[in-house]
PDB file of C-alpha atoms in Angstrom:
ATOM      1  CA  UNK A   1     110.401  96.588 120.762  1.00 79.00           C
ATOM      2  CA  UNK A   2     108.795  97.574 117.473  1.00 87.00           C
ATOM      3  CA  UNK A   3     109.309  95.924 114.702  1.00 92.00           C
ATOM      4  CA  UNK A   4     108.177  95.909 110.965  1.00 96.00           C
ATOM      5  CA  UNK A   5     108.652  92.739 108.600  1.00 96.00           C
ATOM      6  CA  UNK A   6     107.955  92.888 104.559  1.00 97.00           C
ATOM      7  CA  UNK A   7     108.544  89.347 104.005  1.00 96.00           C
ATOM      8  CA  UNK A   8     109.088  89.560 100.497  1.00 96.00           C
ATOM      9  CA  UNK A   9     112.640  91.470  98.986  1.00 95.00           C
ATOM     10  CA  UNK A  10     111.065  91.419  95.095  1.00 97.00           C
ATOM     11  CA  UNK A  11     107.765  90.968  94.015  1.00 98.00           C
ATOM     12  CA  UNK A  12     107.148  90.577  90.344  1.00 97.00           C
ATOM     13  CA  UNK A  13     103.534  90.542  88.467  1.00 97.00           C
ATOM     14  CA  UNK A  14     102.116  91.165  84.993  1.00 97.00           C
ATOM     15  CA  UNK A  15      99.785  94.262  84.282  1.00 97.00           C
ATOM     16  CA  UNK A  16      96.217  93.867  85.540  1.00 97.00           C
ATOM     17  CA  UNK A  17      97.092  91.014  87.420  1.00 97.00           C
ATOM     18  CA  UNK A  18      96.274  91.617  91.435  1.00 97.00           C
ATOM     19  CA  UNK A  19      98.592  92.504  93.786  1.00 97.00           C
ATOM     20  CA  UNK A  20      99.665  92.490  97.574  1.00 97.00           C
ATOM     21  CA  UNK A  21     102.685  93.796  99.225  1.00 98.00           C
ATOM     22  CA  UNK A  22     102.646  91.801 102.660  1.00 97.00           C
ATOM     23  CA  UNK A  23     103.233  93.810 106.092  1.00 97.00           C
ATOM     24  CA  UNK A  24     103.644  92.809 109.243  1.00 97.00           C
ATOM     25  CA  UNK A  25     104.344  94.576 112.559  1.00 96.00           C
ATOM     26  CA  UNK A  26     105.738  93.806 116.475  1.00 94.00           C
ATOM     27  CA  UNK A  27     104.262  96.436 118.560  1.00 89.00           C
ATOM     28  CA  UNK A  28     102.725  96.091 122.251  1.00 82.00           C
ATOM     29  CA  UNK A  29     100.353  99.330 122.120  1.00 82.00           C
ATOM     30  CA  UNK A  30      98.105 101.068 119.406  1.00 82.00           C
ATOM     31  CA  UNK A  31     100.289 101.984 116.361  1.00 86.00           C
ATOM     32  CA  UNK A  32     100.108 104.097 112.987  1.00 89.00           C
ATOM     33  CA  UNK A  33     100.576 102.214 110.033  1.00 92.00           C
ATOM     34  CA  UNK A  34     101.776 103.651 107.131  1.00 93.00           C
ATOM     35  CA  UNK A  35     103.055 102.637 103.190  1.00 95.00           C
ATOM     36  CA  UNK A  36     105.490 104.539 101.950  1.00 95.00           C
ATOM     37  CA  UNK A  37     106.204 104.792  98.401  1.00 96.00           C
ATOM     38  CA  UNK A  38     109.693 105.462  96.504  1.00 94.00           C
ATOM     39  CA  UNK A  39     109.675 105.461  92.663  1.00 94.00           C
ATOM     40  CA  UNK A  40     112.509 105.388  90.673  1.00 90.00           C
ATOM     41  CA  UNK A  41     114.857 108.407  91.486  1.00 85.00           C
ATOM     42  CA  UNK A  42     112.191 110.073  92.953  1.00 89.00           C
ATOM     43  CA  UNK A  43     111.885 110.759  97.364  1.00 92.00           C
ATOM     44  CA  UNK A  44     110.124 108.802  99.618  1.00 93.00           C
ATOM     45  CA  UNK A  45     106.168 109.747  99.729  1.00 93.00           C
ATOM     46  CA  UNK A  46     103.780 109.273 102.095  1.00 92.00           C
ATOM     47  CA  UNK A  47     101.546 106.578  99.939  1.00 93.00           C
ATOM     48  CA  UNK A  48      98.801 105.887 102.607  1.00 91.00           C
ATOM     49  CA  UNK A  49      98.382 106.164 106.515  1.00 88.00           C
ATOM     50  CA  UNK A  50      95.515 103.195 107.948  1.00 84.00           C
ATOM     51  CA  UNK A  51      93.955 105.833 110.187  1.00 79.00           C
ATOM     52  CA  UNK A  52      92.850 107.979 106.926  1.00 79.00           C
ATOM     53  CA  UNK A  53      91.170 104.538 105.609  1.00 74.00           C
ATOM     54  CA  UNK A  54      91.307 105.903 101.946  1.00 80.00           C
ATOM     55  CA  UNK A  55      92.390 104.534  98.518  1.00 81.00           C
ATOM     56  CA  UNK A  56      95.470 106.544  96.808  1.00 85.00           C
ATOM     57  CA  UNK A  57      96.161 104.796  93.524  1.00 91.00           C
ATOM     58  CA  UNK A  58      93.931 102.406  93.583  1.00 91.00           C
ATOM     59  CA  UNK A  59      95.999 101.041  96.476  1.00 94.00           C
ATOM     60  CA  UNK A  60      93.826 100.119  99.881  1.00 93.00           C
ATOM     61  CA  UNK A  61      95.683  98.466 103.304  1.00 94.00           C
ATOM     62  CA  UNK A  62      93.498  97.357 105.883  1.00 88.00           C
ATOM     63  CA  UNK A  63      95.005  97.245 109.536  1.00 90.00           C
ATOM     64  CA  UNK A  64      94.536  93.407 110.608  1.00 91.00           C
ATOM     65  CA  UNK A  65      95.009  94.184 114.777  1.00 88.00           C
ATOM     66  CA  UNK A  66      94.465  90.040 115.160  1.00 90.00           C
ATOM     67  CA  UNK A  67      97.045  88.835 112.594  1.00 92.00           C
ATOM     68  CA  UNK A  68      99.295  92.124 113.209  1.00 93.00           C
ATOM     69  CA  UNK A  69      99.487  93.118 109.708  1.00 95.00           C
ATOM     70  CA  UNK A  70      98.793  95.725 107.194  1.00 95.00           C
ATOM     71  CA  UNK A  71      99.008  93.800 103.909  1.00 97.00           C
ATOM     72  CA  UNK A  72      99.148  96.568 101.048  1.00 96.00           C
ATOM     73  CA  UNK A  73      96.571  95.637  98.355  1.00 96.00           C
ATOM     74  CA  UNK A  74      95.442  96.612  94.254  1.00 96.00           C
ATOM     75  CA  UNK A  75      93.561  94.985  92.474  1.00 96.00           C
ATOM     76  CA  UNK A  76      94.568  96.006  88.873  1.00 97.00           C
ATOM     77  CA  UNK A  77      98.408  96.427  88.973  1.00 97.00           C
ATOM     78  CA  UNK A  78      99.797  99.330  86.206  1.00 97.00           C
ATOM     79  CA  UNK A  79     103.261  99.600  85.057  1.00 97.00           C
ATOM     80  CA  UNK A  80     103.417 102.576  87.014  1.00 96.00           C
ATOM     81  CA  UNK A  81     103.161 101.140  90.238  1.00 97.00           C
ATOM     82  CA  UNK A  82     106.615  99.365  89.333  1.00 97.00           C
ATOM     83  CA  UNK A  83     108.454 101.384  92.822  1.00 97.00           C
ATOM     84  CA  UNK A  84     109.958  99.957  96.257  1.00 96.00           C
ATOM     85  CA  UNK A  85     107.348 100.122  98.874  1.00 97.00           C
ATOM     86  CA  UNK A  86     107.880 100.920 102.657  1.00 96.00           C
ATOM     87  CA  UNK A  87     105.778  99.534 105.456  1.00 97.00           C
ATOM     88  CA  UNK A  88     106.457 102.067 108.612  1.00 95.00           C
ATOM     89  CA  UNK A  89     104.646 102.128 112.647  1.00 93.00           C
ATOM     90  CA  UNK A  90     104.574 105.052 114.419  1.00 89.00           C
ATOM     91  CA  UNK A  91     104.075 104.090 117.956  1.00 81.00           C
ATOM     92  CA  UNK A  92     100.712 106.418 118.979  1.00 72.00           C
ATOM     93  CA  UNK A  93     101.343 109.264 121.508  1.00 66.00           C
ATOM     94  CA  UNK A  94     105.051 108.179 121.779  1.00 60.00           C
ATOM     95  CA  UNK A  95     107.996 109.529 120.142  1.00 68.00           C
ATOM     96  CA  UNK A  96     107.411 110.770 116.548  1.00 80.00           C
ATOM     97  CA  UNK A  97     109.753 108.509 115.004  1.00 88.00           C
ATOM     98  CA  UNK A  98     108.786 106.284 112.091  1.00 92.00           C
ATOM     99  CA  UNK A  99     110.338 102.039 112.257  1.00 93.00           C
ATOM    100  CA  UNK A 100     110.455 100.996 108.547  1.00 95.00           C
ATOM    101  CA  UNK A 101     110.355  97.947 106.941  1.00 96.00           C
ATOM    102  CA  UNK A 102     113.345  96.417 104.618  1.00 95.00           C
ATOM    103  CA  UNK A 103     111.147  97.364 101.477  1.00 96.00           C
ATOM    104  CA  UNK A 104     109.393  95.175  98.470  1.00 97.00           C
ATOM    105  CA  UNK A 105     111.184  96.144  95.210  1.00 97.00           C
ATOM    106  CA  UNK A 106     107.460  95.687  93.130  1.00 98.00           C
ATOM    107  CA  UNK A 107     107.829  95.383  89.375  1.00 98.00           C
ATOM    108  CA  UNK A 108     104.880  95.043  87.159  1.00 97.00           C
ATOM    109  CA  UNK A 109     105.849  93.642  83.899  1.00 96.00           C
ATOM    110  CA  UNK A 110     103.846  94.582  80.632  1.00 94.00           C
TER     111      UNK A 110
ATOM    112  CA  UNK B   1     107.402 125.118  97.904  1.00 62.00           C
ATOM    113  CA  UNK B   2     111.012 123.248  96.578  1.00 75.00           C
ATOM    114  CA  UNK B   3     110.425 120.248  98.971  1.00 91.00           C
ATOM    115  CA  UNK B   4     113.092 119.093 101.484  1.00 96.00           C
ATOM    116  CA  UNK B   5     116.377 119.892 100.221  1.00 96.00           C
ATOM    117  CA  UNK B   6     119.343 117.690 101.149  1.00 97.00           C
ATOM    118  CA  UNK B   7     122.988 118.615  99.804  1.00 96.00           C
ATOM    119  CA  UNK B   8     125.303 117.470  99.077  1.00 97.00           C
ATOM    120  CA  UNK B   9     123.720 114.703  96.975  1.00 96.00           C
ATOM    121  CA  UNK B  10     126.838 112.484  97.337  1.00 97.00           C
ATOM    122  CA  UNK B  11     129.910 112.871  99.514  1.00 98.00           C
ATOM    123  CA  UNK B  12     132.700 111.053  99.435  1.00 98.00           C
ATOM    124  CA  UNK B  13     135.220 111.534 102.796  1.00 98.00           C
ATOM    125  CA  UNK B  14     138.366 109.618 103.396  1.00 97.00           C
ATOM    126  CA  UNK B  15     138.635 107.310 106.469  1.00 97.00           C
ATOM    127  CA  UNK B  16     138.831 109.667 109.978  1.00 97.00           C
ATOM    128  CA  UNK B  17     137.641 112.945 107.806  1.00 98.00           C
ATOM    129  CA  UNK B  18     134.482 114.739 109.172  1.00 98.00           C
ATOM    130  CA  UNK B  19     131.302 114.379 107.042  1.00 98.00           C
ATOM    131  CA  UNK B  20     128.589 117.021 106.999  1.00 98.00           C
ATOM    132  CA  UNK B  21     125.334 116.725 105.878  1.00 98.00           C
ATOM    133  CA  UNK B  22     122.528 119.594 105.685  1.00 98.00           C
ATOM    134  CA  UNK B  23     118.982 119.716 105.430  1.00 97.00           C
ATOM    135  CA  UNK B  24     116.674 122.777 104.549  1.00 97.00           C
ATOM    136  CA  UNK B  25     113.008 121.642 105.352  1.00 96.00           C
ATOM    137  CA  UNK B  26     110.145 122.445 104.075  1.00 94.00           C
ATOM    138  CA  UNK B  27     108.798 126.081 104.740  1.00 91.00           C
ATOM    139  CA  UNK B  28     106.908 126.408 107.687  1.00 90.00           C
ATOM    140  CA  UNK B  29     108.447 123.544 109.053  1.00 92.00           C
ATOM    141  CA  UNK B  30     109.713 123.326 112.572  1.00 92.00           C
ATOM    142  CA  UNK B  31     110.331 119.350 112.982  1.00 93.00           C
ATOM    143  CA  UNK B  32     113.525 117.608 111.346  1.00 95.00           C
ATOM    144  CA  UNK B  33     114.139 114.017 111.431  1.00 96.00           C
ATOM    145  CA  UNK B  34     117.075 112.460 110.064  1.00 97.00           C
ATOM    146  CA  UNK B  35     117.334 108.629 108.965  1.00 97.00           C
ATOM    147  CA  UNK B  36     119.722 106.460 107.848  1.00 97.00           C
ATOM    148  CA  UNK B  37     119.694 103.539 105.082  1.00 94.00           C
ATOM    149  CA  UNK B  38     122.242 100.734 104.712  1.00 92.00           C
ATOM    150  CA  UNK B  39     122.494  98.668 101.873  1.00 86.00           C
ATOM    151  CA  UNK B  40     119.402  96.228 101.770  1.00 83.00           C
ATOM    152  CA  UNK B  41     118.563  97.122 104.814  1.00 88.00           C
ATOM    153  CA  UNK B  42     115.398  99.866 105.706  1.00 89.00           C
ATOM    154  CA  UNK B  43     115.517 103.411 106.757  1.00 94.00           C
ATOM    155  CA  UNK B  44     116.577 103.287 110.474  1.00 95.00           C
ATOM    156  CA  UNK B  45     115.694 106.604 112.835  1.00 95.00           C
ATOM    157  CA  UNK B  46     118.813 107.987 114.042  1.00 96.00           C
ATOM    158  CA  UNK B  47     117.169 112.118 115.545  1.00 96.00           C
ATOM    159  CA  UNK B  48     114.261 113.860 115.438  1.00 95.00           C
ATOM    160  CA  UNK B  49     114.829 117.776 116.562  1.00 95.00           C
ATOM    161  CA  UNK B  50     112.692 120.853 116.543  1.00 93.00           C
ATOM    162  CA  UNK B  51     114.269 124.432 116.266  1.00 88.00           C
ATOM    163  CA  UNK B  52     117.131 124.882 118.619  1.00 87.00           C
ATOM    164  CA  UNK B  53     116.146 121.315 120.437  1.00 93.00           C
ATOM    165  CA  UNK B  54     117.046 117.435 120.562  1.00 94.00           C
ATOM    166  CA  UNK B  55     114.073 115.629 120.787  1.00 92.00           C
ATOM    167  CA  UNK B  56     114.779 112.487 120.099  1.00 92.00           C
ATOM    168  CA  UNK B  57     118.408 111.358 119.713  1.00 93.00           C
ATOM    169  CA  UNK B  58     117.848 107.667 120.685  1.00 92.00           C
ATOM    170  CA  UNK B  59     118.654 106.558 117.570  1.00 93.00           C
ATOM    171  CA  UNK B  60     122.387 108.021 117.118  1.00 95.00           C
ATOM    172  CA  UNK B  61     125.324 106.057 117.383  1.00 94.00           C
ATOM    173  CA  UNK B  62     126.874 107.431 121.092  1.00 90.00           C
ATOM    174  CA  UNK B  63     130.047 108.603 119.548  1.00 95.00           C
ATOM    175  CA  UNK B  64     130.920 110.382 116.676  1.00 97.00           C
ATOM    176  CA  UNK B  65     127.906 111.298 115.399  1.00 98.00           C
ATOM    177  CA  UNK B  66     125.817 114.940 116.306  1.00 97.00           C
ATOM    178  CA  UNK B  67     122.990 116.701 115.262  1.00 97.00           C
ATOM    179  CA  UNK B  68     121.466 120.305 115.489  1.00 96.00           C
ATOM    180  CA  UNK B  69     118.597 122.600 113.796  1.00 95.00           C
ATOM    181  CA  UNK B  70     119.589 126.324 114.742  1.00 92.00           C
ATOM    182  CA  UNK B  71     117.048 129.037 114.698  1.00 89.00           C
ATOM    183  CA  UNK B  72     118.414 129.982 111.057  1.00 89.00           C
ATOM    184  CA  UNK B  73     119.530 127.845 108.713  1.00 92.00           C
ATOM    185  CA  UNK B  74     119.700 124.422 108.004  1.00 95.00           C
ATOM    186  CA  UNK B  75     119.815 121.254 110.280  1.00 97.00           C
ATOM    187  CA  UNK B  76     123.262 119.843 110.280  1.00 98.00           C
ATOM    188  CA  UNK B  77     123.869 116.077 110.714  1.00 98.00           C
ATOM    189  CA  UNK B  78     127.613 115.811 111.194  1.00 98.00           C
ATOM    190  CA  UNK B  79     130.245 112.762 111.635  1.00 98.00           C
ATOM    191  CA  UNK B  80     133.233 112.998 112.584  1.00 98.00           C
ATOM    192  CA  UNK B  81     136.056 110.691 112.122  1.00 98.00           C
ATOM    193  CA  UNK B  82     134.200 108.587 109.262  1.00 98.00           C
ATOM    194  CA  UNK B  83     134.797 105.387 109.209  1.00 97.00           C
ATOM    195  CA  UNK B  84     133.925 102.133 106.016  1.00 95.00           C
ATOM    196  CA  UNK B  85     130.523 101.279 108.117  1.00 95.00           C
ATOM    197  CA  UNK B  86     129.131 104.945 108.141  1.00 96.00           C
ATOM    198  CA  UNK B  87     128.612 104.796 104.896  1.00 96.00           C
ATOM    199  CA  UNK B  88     124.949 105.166 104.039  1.00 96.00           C
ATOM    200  CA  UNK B  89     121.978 106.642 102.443  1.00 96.00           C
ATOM    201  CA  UNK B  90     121.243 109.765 104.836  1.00 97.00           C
ATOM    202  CA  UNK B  91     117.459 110.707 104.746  1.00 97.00           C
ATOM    203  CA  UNK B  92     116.001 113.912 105.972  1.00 97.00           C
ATOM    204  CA  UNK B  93     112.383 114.344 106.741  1.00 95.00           C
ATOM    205  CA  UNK B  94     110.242 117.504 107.790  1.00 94.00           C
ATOM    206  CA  UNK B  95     106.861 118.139 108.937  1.00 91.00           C
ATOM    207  CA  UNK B  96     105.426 121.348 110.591  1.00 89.00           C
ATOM    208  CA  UNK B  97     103.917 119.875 113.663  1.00 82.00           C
ATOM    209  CA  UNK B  98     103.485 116.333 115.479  1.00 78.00           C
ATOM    210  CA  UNK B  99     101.104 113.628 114.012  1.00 76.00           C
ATOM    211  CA  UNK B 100     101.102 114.873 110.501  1.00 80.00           C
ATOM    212  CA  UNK B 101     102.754 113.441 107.423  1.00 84.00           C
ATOM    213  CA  UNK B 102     106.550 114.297 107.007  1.00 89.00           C
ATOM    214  CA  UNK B 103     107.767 115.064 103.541  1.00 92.00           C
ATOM    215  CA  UNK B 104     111.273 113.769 102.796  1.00 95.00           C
ATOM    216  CA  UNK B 105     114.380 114.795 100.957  1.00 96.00           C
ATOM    217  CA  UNK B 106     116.305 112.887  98.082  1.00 94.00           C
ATOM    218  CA  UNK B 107     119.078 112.014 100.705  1.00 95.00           C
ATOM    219  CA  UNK B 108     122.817 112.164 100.695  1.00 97.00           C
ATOM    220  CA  UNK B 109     124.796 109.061  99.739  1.00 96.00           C
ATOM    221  CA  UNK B 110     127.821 108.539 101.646  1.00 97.00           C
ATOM    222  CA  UNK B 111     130.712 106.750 100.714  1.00 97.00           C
ATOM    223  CA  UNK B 112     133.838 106.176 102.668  1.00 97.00           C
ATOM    224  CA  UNK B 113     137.158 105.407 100.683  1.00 96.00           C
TER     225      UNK B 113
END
């Protein structure tokens, strides 16, 4: 079965301080890792995907295949970033469907 | 391009009342996938469809609940016969083919009284 786990339910830093939203996933096969991104009354968005391996934000994830995780990482937190964050897996060449996470309510604090 | 448009915003339906909830996607897109959020809990997949077809219904609850995307018009999720534990955040998603980023909507919030 696949499964996503975001550990943490709140997550609270100061500005400029680093951050990492923890991710980790239950999957048998290849998957598709992806952070999704919800700011306040604002819809979902697609934050990053691990198979584009690019920054958006300032935010970077690396796919860890040995530790199962995709750890969601910034160096320099900004107000701005305050948002709930989504880990999701697509399983690869299965169905399309995405399995999410339960969320990390970030707040960065001035 | 307006985005993926979900109405109503909020619906309230009385126990054993029908609930209907519609989704315009994106222009140009043929794929529809419909989620659903509990209270502290993460968005869960409930269908994925593509014009006129089910794709992927493993997700949906065996009774009560249906889905469709006709060839015009919006995708419909409809429940019928609500009951206190249906209600939910309702997400739509589209995206105009397979293995490409789907865009979602502000979902429908439903409450059962």
């Amino acid at each position: 079965a696949q499964r996503v786990t975001q550990p943490e339910k709140l997550l609270s830093v100061f500005k400029g301080a680093p951050v990492e939203l923890k991710c980790n996933y239950s999957y048998s096969g290849s998957p598709e890792l992806f952070w999704y991104v919800q700011y306040s009354r604002q819809r979902l968005q697609l934050l990053l995907r691990h198979i584009s391996r690019e920054s958006i934000k300032g935010f970077t994830a690396d796919l860890n295949k040995g530790e199962t995780s995709f750890h969601l990482k910034k160096p320099f937190a900004q107000e701005e970033d305050s948002a709930m964050y989504y880990c999701a897996l697509r399983a690869q060449g299965g169905s399309e469907k995405l399995v999410f996470g339960k969320g990390t309510k970030l707040t960065v604090n001035p | 391009n307006a985005g993926v448009m979900q109405n109503p915003r909020h619906l309230v339906r009385r126990r054993g009342q029908e609930a209907r909830l519609r989704c315009s996607p994106m222009k140009g897109h043929s794929h529809v996938y419909w989620y659903r959020q509990l209270p502290e809990e993460g968005l869960k997949f409930m269908v994925y469809l593509q014009k006129e077809n089910i794709i992927d219904e493993s997700g949906m609850p065996k009774e009560r609940f249906s889905a469709e995307f006709p060839k015009e018009g919006p995708s419909i999720l409809r429940i019928q016969q609500v009951v206190r534990g249906d209600s939910a955040a309702y997400f739509c998603a589209s995206s105009p083919r397979t293995d490409t980023e789907a865009f979602f909507g502000q979902g429908t919030r439903l409450t059962v009284v």
